Tab-separated table of C-alpha atoms and ligand atoms in Angstrom:
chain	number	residue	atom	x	y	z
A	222	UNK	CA	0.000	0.000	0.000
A	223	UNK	CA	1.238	3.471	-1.177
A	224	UNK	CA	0.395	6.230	1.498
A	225	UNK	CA	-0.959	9.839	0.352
A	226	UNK	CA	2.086	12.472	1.632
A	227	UNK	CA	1.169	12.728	5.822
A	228	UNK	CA	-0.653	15.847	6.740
A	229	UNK	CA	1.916	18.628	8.224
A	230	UNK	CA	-1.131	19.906	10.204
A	231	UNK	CA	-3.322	19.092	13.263
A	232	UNK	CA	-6.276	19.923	14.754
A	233	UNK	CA	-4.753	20.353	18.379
A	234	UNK	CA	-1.526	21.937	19.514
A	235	UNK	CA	1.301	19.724	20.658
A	236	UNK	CA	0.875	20.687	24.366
A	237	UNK	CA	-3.486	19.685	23.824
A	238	UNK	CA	-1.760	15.855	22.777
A	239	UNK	CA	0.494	15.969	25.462
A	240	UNK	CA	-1.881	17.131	28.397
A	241	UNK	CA	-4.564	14.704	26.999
A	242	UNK	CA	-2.822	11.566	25.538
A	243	UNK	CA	-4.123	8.826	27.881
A	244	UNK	CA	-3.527	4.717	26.953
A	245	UNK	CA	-6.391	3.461	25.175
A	246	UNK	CA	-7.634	-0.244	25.360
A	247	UNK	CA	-11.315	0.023	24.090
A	248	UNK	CA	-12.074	0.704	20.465
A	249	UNK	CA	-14.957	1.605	18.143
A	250	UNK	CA	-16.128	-1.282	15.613
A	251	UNK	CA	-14.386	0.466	12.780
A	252	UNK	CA	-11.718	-0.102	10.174
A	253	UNK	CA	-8.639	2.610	10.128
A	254	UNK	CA	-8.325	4.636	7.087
A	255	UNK	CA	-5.153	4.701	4.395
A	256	UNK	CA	-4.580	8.394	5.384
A	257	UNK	CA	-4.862	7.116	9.199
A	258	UNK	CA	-2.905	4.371	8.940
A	259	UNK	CA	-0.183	6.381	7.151
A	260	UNK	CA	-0.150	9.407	9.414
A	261	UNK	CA	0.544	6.898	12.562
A	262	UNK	CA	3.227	5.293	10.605
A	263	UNK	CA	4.874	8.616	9.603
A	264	UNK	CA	4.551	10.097	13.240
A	265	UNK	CA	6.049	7.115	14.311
A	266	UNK	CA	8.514	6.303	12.382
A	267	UNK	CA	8.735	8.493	8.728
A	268	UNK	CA	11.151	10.720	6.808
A	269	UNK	CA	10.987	14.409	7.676
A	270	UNK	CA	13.559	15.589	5.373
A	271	UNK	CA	14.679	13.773	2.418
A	272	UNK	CA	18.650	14.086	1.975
A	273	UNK	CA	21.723	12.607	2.579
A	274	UNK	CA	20.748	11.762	6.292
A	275	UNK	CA	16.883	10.501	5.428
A	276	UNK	CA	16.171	12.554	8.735
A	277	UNK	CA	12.942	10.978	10.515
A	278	UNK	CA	10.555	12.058	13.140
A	279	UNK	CA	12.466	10.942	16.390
A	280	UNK	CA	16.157	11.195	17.140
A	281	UNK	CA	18.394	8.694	16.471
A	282	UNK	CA	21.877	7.599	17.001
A	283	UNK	CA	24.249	9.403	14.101
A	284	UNK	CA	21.292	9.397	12.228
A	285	UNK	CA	21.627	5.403	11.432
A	286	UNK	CA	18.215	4.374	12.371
A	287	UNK	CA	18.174	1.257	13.491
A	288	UNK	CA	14.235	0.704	14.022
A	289	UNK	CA	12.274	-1.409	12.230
A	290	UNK	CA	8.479	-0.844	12.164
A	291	UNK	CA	5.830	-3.717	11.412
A	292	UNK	CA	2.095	-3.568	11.037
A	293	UNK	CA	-0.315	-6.035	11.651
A	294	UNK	CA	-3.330	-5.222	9.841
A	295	UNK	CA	-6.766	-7.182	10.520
A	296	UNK	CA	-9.014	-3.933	9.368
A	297	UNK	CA	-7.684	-1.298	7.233
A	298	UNK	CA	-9.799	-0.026	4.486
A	299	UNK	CA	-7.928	-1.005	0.944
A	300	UNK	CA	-5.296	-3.554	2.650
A	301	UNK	CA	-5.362	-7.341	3.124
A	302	UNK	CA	-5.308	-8.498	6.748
A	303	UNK	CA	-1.170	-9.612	7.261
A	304	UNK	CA	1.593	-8.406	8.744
A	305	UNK	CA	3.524	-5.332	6.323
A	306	UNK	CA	6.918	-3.922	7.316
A	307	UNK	CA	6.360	0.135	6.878
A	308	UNK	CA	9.108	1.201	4.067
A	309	UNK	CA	9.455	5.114	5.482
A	310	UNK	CA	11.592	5.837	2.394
A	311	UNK	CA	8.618	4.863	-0.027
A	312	UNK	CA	6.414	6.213	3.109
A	313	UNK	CA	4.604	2.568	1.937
A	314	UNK	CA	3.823	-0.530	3.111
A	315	UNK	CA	5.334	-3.991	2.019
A	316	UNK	CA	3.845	-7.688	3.369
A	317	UNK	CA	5.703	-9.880	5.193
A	318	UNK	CA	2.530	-12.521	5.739
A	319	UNK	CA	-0.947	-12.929	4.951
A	320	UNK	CA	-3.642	-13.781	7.435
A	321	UNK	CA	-5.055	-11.907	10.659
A	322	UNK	CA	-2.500	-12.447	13.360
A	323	UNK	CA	-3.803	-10.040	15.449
A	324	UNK	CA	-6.007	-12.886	18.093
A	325	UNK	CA	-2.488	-14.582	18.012
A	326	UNK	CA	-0.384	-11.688	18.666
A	327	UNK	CA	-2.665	-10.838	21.818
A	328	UNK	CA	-2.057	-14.198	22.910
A	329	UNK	CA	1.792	-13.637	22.605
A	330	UNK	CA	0.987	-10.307	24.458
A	331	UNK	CA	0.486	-12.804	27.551
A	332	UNK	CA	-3.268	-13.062	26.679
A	333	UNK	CA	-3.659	-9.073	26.586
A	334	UNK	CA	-7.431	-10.163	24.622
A	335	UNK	CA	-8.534	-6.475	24.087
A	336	UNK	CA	-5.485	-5.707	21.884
A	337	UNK	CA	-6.882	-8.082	18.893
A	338	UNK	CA	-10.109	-5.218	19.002
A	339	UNK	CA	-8.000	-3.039	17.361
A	340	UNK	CA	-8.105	-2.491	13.638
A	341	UNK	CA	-4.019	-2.707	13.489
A	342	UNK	CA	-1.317	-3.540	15.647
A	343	UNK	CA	2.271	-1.801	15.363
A	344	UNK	CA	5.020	-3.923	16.384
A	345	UNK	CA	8.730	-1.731	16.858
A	346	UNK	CA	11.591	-4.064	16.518
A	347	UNK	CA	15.297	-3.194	16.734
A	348	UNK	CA	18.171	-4.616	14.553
A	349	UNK	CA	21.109	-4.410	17.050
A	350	UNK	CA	23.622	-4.959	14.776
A	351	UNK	CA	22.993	-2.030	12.752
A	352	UNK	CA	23.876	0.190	15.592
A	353	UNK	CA	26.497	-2.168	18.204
A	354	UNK	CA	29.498	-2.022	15.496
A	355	UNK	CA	29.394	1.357	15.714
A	356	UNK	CA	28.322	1.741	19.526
A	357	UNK	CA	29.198	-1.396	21.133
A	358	UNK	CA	27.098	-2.346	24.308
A	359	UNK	CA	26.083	0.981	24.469
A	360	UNK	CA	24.223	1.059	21.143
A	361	UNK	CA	21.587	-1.972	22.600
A	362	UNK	CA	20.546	0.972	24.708
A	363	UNK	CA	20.073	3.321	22.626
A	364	UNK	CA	17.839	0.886	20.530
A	365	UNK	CA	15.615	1.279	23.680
A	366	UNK	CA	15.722	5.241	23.661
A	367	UNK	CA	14.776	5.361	20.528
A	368	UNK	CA	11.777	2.702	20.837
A	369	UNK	CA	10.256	5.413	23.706
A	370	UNK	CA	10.737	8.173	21.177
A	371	UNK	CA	8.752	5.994	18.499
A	372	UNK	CA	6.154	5.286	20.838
A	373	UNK	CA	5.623	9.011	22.558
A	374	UNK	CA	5.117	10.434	18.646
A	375	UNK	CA	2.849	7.255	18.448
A	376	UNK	CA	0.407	8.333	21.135
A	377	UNK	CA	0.675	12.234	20.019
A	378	UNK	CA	-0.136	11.475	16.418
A	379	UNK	CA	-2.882	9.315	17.707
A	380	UNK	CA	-4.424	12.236	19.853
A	381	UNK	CA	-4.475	14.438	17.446
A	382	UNK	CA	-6.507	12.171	14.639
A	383	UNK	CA	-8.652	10.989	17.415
A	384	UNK	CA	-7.233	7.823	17.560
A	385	UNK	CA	-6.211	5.546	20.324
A	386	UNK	CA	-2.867	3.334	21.344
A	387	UNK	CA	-1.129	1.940	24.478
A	388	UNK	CA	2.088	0.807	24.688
A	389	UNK	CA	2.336	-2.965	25.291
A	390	UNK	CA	5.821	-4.006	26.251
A	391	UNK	CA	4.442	-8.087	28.307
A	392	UNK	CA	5.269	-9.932	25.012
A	393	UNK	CA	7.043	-13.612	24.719
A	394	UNK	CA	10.129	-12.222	22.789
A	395	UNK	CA	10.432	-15.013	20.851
A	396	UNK	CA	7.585	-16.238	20.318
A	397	UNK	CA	6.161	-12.729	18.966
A	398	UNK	CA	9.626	-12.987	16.120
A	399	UNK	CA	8.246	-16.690	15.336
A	400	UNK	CA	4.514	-15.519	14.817
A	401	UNK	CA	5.774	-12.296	12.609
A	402	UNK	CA	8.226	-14.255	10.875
A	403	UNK	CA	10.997	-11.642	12.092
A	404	UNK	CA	14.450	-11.712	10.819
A	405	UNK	CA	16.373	-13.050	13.548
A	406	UNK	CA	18.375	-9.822	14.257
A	407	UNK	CA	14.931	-7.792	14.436
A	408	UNK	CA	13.793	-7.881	17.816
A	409	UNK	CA	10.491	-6.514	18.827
A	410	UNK	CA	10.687	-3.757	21.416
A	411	UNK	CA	7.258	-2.478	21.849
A	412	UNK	CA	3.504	-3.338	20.405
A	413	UNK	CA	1.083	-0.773	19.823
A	414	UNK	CA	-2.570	-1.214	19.432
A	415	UNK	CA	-4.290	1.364	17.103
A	416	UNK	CA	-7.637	2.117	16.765
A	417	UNK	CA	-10.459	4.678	16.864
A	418	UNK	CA	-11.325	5.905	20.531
A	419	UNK	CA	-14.597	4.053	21.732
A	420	UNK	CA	-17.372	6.576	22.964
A	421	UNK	CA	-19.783	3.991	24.162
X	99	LIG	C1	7.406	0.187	28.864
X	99	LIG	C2	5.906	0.161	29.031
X	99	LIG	C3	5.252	-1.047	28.953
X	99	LIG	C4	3.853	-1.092	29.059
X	99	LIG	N1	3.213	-2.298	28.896
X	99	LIG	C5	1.863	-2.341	28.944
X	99	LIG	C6	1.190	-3.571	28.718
X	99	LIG	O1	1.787	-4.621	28.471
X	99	LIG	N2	-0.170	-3.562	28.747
X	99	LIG	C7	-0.889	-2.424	28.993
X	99	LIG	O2	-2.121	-2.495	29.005
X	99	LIG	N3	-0.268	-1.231	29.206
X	99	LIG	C8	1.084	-1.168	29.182
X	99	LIG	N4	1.729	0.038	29.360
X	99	LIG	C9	0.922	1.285	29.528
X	99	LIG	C10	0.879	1.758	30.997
X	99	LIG	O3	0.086	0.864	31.748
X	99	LIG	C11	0.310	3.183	31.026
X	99	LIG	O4	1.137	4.050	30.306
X	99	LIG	C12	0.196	3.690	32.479
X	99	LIG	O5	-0.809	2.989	33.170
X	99	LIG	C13	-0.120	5.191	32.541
X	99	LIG	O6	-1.378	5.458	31.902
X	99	LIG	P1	-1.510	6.474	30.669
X	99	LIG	O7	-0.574	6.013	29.577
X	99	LIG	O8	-2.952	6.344	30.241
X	99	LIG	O9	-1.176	7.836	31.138
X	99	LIG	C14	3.110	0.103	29.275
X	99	LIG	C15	3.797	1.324	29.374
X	99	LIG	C16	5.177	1.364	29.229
X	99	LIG	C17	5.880	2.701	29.284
């Protein structure tokens, strides 16, 4: 799936997301948009200045961006229900797997139910060896800084679209990379729900 370009404006300041961002684990019966779906992803984890550096949303270690950011998509207007690695070059979406995972990945999410609700599921992963040549122990850690970053623009982005998310970080490690068919050296950080706030 190609994304349209992400919007560059909100309907609420940054402090209005910030005071009001709250975890979300209900969510309304219905499927997430393209333009949705792709402003998350951007927020997240996209390219704010195209260049040399492919400069993103959130800091990152000399700029080398280790992250890797999955979706797993059970209701998005337009797309399939798999699992898609985000391409934030291409600002685009490319599958990894076919089939709703999302009951599955709840289960992996020690049996978190309420997450398979929501229309799509981002999974963060890190590729350590991207960043440990270069940083040594040190750079594992700032894998994990840069996860929180992902996340915090994550539930921001989601505030202002009226959306909802909550960090999820009780996962089986490895048997989350077995279910997502993860490249050994990705390993998932964080999993984040997605959905439209339920008013009911
Ligand atoms: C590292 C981390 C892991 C978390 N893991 C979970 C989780 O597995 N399940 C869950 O429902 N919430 C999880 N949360 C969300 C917290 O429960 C939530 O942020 C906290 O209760 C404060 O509420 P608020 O985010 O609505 O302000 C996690 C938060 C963080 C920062």
């Amino acid at each position: 799936m190609q994304f349209p370009e992400p919007s560059m404006e909100g309907p609420i300041s940054v402090e209005t997301a910030l005071a009001n961002r709250r975890s979300v684990r209900e969510f309304a019966d219905e499927p997430l948009t393209p333009d949705s779906l792709g402003q998350i992803l951007w927020a997240t984890y996209g390219v704010s200045e195209e260049g040399p550096w492919n400069r993103r949303t959130v800091p990152s270690p000399a700029a080398m961006y280790p992250m890797e950011l999955y979706v797993v998509a059970g209701d998005v207007e337009g797309l399939e229900a798999g699992v898609y690695r985000y391409d934030a070059l291409g600002h685009s979406l490319e599958e990894v797997e076919d089939g709703d995972l999302r009951e599955e990945v709840a289960e992996v999410c020690i049996e978190q139910d309420w997450m398979a609700k929501a229309p799509a599921i981002l999974v963060i992963t890190a590729a350590f060896d991207r960043i440990s040549q270069k940083f040594g122990e040190r750079g594992v850690a700032y894998t994990f800084f840069e996860a929180g970053h992902m996340a915090q623009n994550c539930y921001l982005q989601a505030e202002a679209l009226g959306l909802g998310v909550t960090e999820v970080g009780a996962f089986k490690e490895e048997h989350l990379m077995d279910l997502l068919e993860l490249p050994p050296e990705h390993n998932p950080m964080l999993v984040l729900p997605v959905g439209w706030k339920s008013f009911e």
